[in-house]
Amino acid sequence: MNLSVNLCGLKLDNPIIPASGTFGYGNEFKDFYDINILGSFAFKGTTKEPRSGNPTPRIAECTNGLINSVGLQNPGIESVIKHELPLLRTFFHKPVIANISGFSIDEFIYCCEKVDKEPQVGLIEVNISCPNVKYGGMSFGTTADSAAQVTQAVKSVTTKPVFIKLSPNVTDIVAIAKACENAGADGICLINTLFGMRIDLNRRQPVIANKMGGFSGPAIFPIALRMVYQVSQACNIPIIGCGGISSAHDVIEMMMAGATAVQIGAMNLKNPYICKEIIEQLPEVMEKFGIENLNDIIGIAHQH
Amino acid sequence: MFKKGLYTIVSNQPLTKTIYKMVLQGDTCYITAPGQFVEIEIPNKFLRRPISVCDYDKDSITLIYKVIGEGTSFMSTLLPNNTLDLLTGLGNGFNTDIPQKQPLLIGGGVGIPPLFSLAKQLTINKIQPTIIMGFNYADEIFYRKEFESLGCNVLISTLDGSVGTKGYVTDVIQNNQLTYDYFYACGPLPMLKVLCHTLPTEGQLSLEERMGCGFGACMGCSIETKSGMKRVCKEGPVFLKSDLKL
């Protein structure tokens, strides 16, 4: 039985990757289990400057998911390279995915140049889809032109594989994915969170201090699956499927839609062992559906 | 370190109209300090519910919770032998290893429970704390006898003056001319703010915030302190007065 997959030369023992923003820099999860069993993981969205993020409350519960409005709180790229990555090396011995965000093309370039020099970074994930920050974040991911500009700029400063993480909050995600591919992206990661909102009935005001935030969790799985299916039909670069995955069955389904690997986000917050449990369950579920090699099912649903 | 596990309910009884006491049986080896909390999985709810630990020994946990929303309403319907999925060992807890002779333990409403295991620990350390408990009305009072049974002096304030001092916990401190050299507090944010600004000594305050994970992964509960951004669930919930920007 073969669970290993290949993302542009980055060989993963299995397709399971905790998604950025739900796994910190790995440190919190090492107390729950040996995180070396993971395919890889995407570290917390990191920007050029340290960011304190949005005011609290930043979290609102939803049916089968949650809204977050963290706002890219992170210690900044210098501190991540100086403190977080050396610490990570002591307990994680696989290449990590660096999730980079920015408020200008120059900031994306700055961060990518920095992580390009880090041997532990196996792949760069460029986040042009954060809904929780003004001026930047998602605004780069909502038009094909700006998405292509960021892709091109980042590709010019690194030899590591570059995946662009796309926002679902757009009219035509296929056009944006195509623009990234044409601009040189090595792969696409989708989807980031959906823009959502909750209102507290007692207080008669939005639950989240910033009023709106990013909705994720099992509720969004069908939307993510549909978008992965559409993008994989139109593009010839690998896709990391992300959005609402909560079981080994979901992993198989996402891969059949066209994903080469998957990211698991919100469920890490509810069940810190979810990635471990899915990795352990995968062989059994593969056997149930007559799958010997996971690579055989990538995009197989397109044949019908 | 953290632990996830199934815990069996031993008892689940109301102490007042809205406050319940639940005793759970299971492994408590990861609970290392008073003031830590647990995250409880609720069926059909996505996020776990963070509840502070009132008391614990080697194989049982006592939680005191207030029925506020659907999650805690569900908890109040559970019966002995039902099980709950808990993450334990969360948060830093109170530091009792502080040179102090006469600490005040100040709790407001459902902020009182974590002060119980704190009071227990302090008495083990041969320190006799004074307990100040604030409530709105007489019928909300709980755990007075339990604190008294530890040998603690318990002072109460009620908003309507029906029991103890009329007013707030700060009125208790003023009216009784209490002497103290340190304080610990847990309760509503306005109470904590007033304590920060009026009590002259250093102290530790336990904060509350809406949480995503409860173990430091999501940054959902971060607050700004004098020494930078800190996660209420991980670096907290207990913070030094001198570090807080309340």
Coordinates of C-alpha atoms in Angstrom, one line a residue, chain A residues 71-304:
Chain A
G71 CA -5.7 38.9 11.7
L72 CA -2.3 37.3 11.0
Q73 CA -0.8 37.6 14.5
N74 CA 2.8 36.5 14.1
P75 CA 6.2 37.4 15.4
G76 CA 7.5 38.5 12.0
I77 CA 9.8 36.7 9.6
E78 CA 13.1 37.5 11.4
S79 CA 11.9 36.1 14.6
V80 CA 10.5 33.0 12.9
I81 CA 13.8 32.3 11.3
K82 CA 15.8 33.2 14.5
H83 CA 13.6 31.5 17.1
E84 CA 10.8 29.3 15.7
L85 CA 12.6 27.3 13.0
P86 CA 15.7 26.4 15.2
L87 CA 13.2 25.2 17.9
L88 CA 11.2 23.3 15.3
R89 CA 14.4 21.5 14.1
T90 CA 14.7 19.9 17.5
F91 CA 11.4 18.0 17.2
F92 CA 10.4 18.0 13.5
H93 CA 12.8 16.4 11.0
K94 CA 10.9 16.8 7.7
P95 CA 10.7 19.8 5.3
V96 CA 8.1 22.3 6.5
I97 CA 5.8 24.5 4.4
A98 CA 6.4 28.2 5.0
N99 CA 3.2 30.2 4.8
I100 CA 4.0 33.8 3.8
S101 CA 1.7 36.8 3.7
G102 CA 2.2 40.5 3.0
F103 CA 0.7 43.9 2.4
S104 CA 2.7 44.7 -0.7
I105 CA 4.5 42.8 -3.4
D106 CA 7.8 43.9 -1.8
E107 CA 6.8 42.3 1.5
F108 CA 6.0 39.0 -0.2
I109 CA 9.4 39.2 -2.0
Y110 CA 11.2 40.1 1.3
C111 CA 9.7 37.1 3.2
C112 CA 10.3 34.7 0.3
E113 CA 13.9 35.7 -0.1
K114 CA 14.3 35.0 3.7
V115 CA 12.7 31.6 3.7
D116 CA 14.4 30.6 0.4
K117 CA 17.6 30.4 2.4
E118 CA 16.2 28.1 5.1
P119 CA 17.1 24.5 4.3
Q120 CA 14.2 23.2 6.5
V121 CA 11.6 25.0 4.2
G122 CA 10.6 22.5 1.5
L123 CA 7.8 24.5 -0.1
I124 CA 6.6 28.1 0.1
E125 CA 2.8 28.7 0.4
V126 CA 1.9 32.3 -0.6
N127 CA -1.2 33.4 1.3
I128 CA -3.1 35.9 -0.9
S129 CA -6.3 35.0 0.7
C130 CA -6.5 36.1 4.4
P131 CA -9.9 37.7 4.8
N132 CA -9.0 39.2 8.2
V133 CA -6.7 42.1 7.3
K134 CA -7.3 45.3 5.4
Y135 CA -5.2 46.4 2.5
G136 CA -3.3 43.3 1.5
G137 CA -4.1 39.7 2.5
M138 CA -7.1 38.7 0.5
S139 CA -7.0 41.7 -1.8
F140 CA -4.1 40.2 -3.8
G141 CA -6.1 37.0 -4.3
T142 CA -9.4 38.5 -5.6
T143 CA -8.2 39.5 -9.1
A144 CA -6.4 37.4 -11.6
D145 CA -3.9 40.3 -12.4
S146 CA -2.8 40.9 -8.8
A147 CA -2.6 37.1 -8.1
A148 CA -0.3 36.8 -11.1
Q149 CA 1.8 39.7 -10.1
V150 CA 2.5 38.3 -6.6
T151 CA 3.2 34.8 -8.2
Q152 CA 5.7 36.2 -10.7
A153 CA 7.4 38.4 -8.1
V154 CA 7.8 35.5 -5.6
K155 CA 8.9 33.0 -8.2
S156 CA 11.8 35.4 -9.3
V157 CA 13.4 35.2 -5.8
T158 CA 13.2 31.5 -4.9
T159 CA 14.0 28.1 -6.4
K160 CA 11.7 26.3 -3.9
P161 CA 8.3 25.2 -5.1
V162 CA 5.8 28.0 -4.7
F163 CA 2.1 27.2 -4.1
I164 CA -0.4 30.1 -4.1
K165 CA -3.1 29.8 -1.5
L166 CA -6.4 31.0 -3.0
S167 CA -9.5 32.7 -1.5
P168 CA -12.9 31.2 -2.2
N169 CA -14.4 34.7 -1.8
V170 CA -14.2 35.4 -5.6
T171 CA -16.5 35.1 -8.6
D172 CA -14.2 32.9 -10.7
I173 CA -11.6 30.9 -8.8
V174 CA -10.6 29.0 -12.0
A175 CA -9.5 32.3 -13.7
I176 CA -7.4 33.2 -10.7
A177 CA -5.8 29.8 -10.5
K178 CA -5.1 29.8 -14.2
A179 CA -3.5 33.3 -13.9
C180 CA -1.2 31.9 -11.1
E181 CA -0.3 28.9 -13.2
N182 CA 0.6 31.1 -16.2
A183 CA 2.7 33.4 -13.9
G184 CA 4.8 30.4 -12.9
A185 CA 3.2 29.0 -9.8
D186 CA 4.3 25.4 -9.1
G187 CA 1.0 24.6 -7.4
I188 CA -2.2 25.9 -5.9
C189 CA -3.5 25.5 -2.4
L190 CA -7.3 26.0 -2.0
I191 CA -9.4 27.1 -0.2
N192 CA -8.7 29.6 2.5
T193 CA -11.7 30.6 4.7
L194 CA -15.0 31.9 3.6
F195 CA -16.0 35.4 4.7
G196 CA -18.7 35.0 7.4
M197 CA -20.4 36.6 10.4
R198 CA -22.3 35.8 13.6
I199 CA -24.5 38.0 15.8
D200 CA -24.8 37.6 19.5
L201 CA -28.6 37.7 20.2
N202 CA -28.2 38.8 23.8
R203 CA -25.8 41.7 23.1
R204 CA -27.5 42.4 19.7
Q205 CA -24.1 42.9 18.0
P206 CA -21.6 40.9 16.0
V207 CA -19.8 38.2 18.1
I208 CA -16.4 39.0 16.5
A209 CA -14.8 42.4 17.4
N210 CA -13.9 42.9 13.7
K211 CA -17.6 42.0 12.9
M212 CA -16.6 39.5 10.1
G213 CA -14.1 36.8 9.8
G214 CA -13.0 33.6 8.1
F215 CA -15.4 30.6 8.3
S216 CA -13.9 27.2 8.2
G217 CA -14.7 23.7 9.4
P218 CA -16.5 20.6 8.1
A219 CA -19.4 22.8 6.9
I220 CA -17.3 24.2 4.0
F221 CA -16.0 20.8 2.7
P222 CA -18.5 20.6 -0.3
I223 CA -17.5 24.1 -1.4
A224 CA -13.7 23.3 -1.1
L225 CA -14.2 20.0 -2.9
R226 CA -16.1 21.7 -5.8
M227 CA -13.4 24.4 -6.2
V228 CA -10.6 21.8 -6.1
Y229 CA -12.5 19.8 -8.8
Q230 CA -13.0 22.9 -11.0
V231 CA -9.4 24.1 -10.6
S232 CA -7.8 20.7 -11.2
Q233 CA -9.8 20.4 -14.4
A234 CA -8.5 23.7 -15.7
C235 CA -4.8 23.6 -14.4
N236 CA -1.9 21.2 -14.9
I237 CA -0.1 22.0 -11.6
P238 CA -0.6 20.0 -8.4
I239 CA -3.2 21.1 -5.9
I240 CA -3.3 21.0 -2.1
G241 CA -6.9 20.6 -1.2
C242 CA -8.0 22.4 1.9
G243 CA -11.3 23.1 3.6
G244 CA -13.4 21.2 6.1
I245 CA -11.6 17.9 5.9
S246 CA -12.4 15.9 9.0
S247 CA -11.9 12.2 8.1
A248 CA -9.9 9.7 6.0
H249 CA -13.0 9.5 3.8
D250 CA -12.8 13.2 3.2
V251 CA -9.1 12.9 2.3
I252 CA -9.9 10.3 -0.4
E253 CA -12.8 12.3 -1.7
M254 CA -10.6 15.5 -2.0
M255 CA -7.9 13.5 -3.8
M256 CA -10.5 12.0 -6.2
A257 CA -11.5 15.6 -6.9
G258 CA -7.9 16.4 -7.9
A259 CA -5.9 17.2 -4.9
T260 CA -2.3 15.7 -4.6
A261 CA -2.2 16.4 -0.9
V262 CA -4.6 17.8 1.6
Q263 CA -4.5 20.3 4.5
I264 CA -6.5 19.9 7.7
G265 CA -7.3 23.1 9.5
A266 CA -10.2 23.7 11.9
M267 CA -10.5 20.1 13.1
N268 CA -7.0 20.4 14.7
L269 CA -8.6 22.9 17.1
K270 CA -11.5 20.6 18.1
N271 CA -9.4 17.4 18.2
P272 CA -5.7 17.9 18.4
Y273 CA -5.2 14.3 17.4
I274 CA -7.2 14.5 14.2
C275 CA -4.2 14.3 11.8
K276 CA -2.7 11.4 13.6
E277 CA -6.1 9.6 13.6
I278 CA -6.6 10.2 9.9
I279 CA -3.1 9.0 9.0
E280 CA -3.8 5.8 11.0
Q281 CA -7.2 5.3 9.4
L282 CA -6.1 5.9 5.8
P283 CA -4.8 2.4 5.0
E284 CA -8.1 0.8 6.2
V285 CA -10.2 3.3 4.3
M286 CA -8.0 2.8 1.2
E287 CA -8.5 -0.9 1.4
K288 CA -12.3 -0.5 1.8
F289 CA -12.4 1.4 -1.5
G290 CA -9.8 -0.8 -3.3
I291 CA -7.1 1.7 -3.4
E292 CA -3.5 0.4 -3.4
N293 CA -1.7 3.6 -4.3
L294 CA -3.1 7.1 -3.4
N295 CA -1.5 8.5 -6.6
D296 CA -3.9 6.4 -8.6
I297 CA -6.9 8.3 -7.4
I298 CA -5.7 11.9 -7.8
G299 CA -8.4 13.6 -10.0
I300 CA -10.0 10.2 -10.9
A301 CA -13.5 11.7 -10.6
H302 CA -12.8 13.7 -13.7
Q303 CA -12.9 10.6 -15.8
H304 CA -16.7 10.6 -15.5

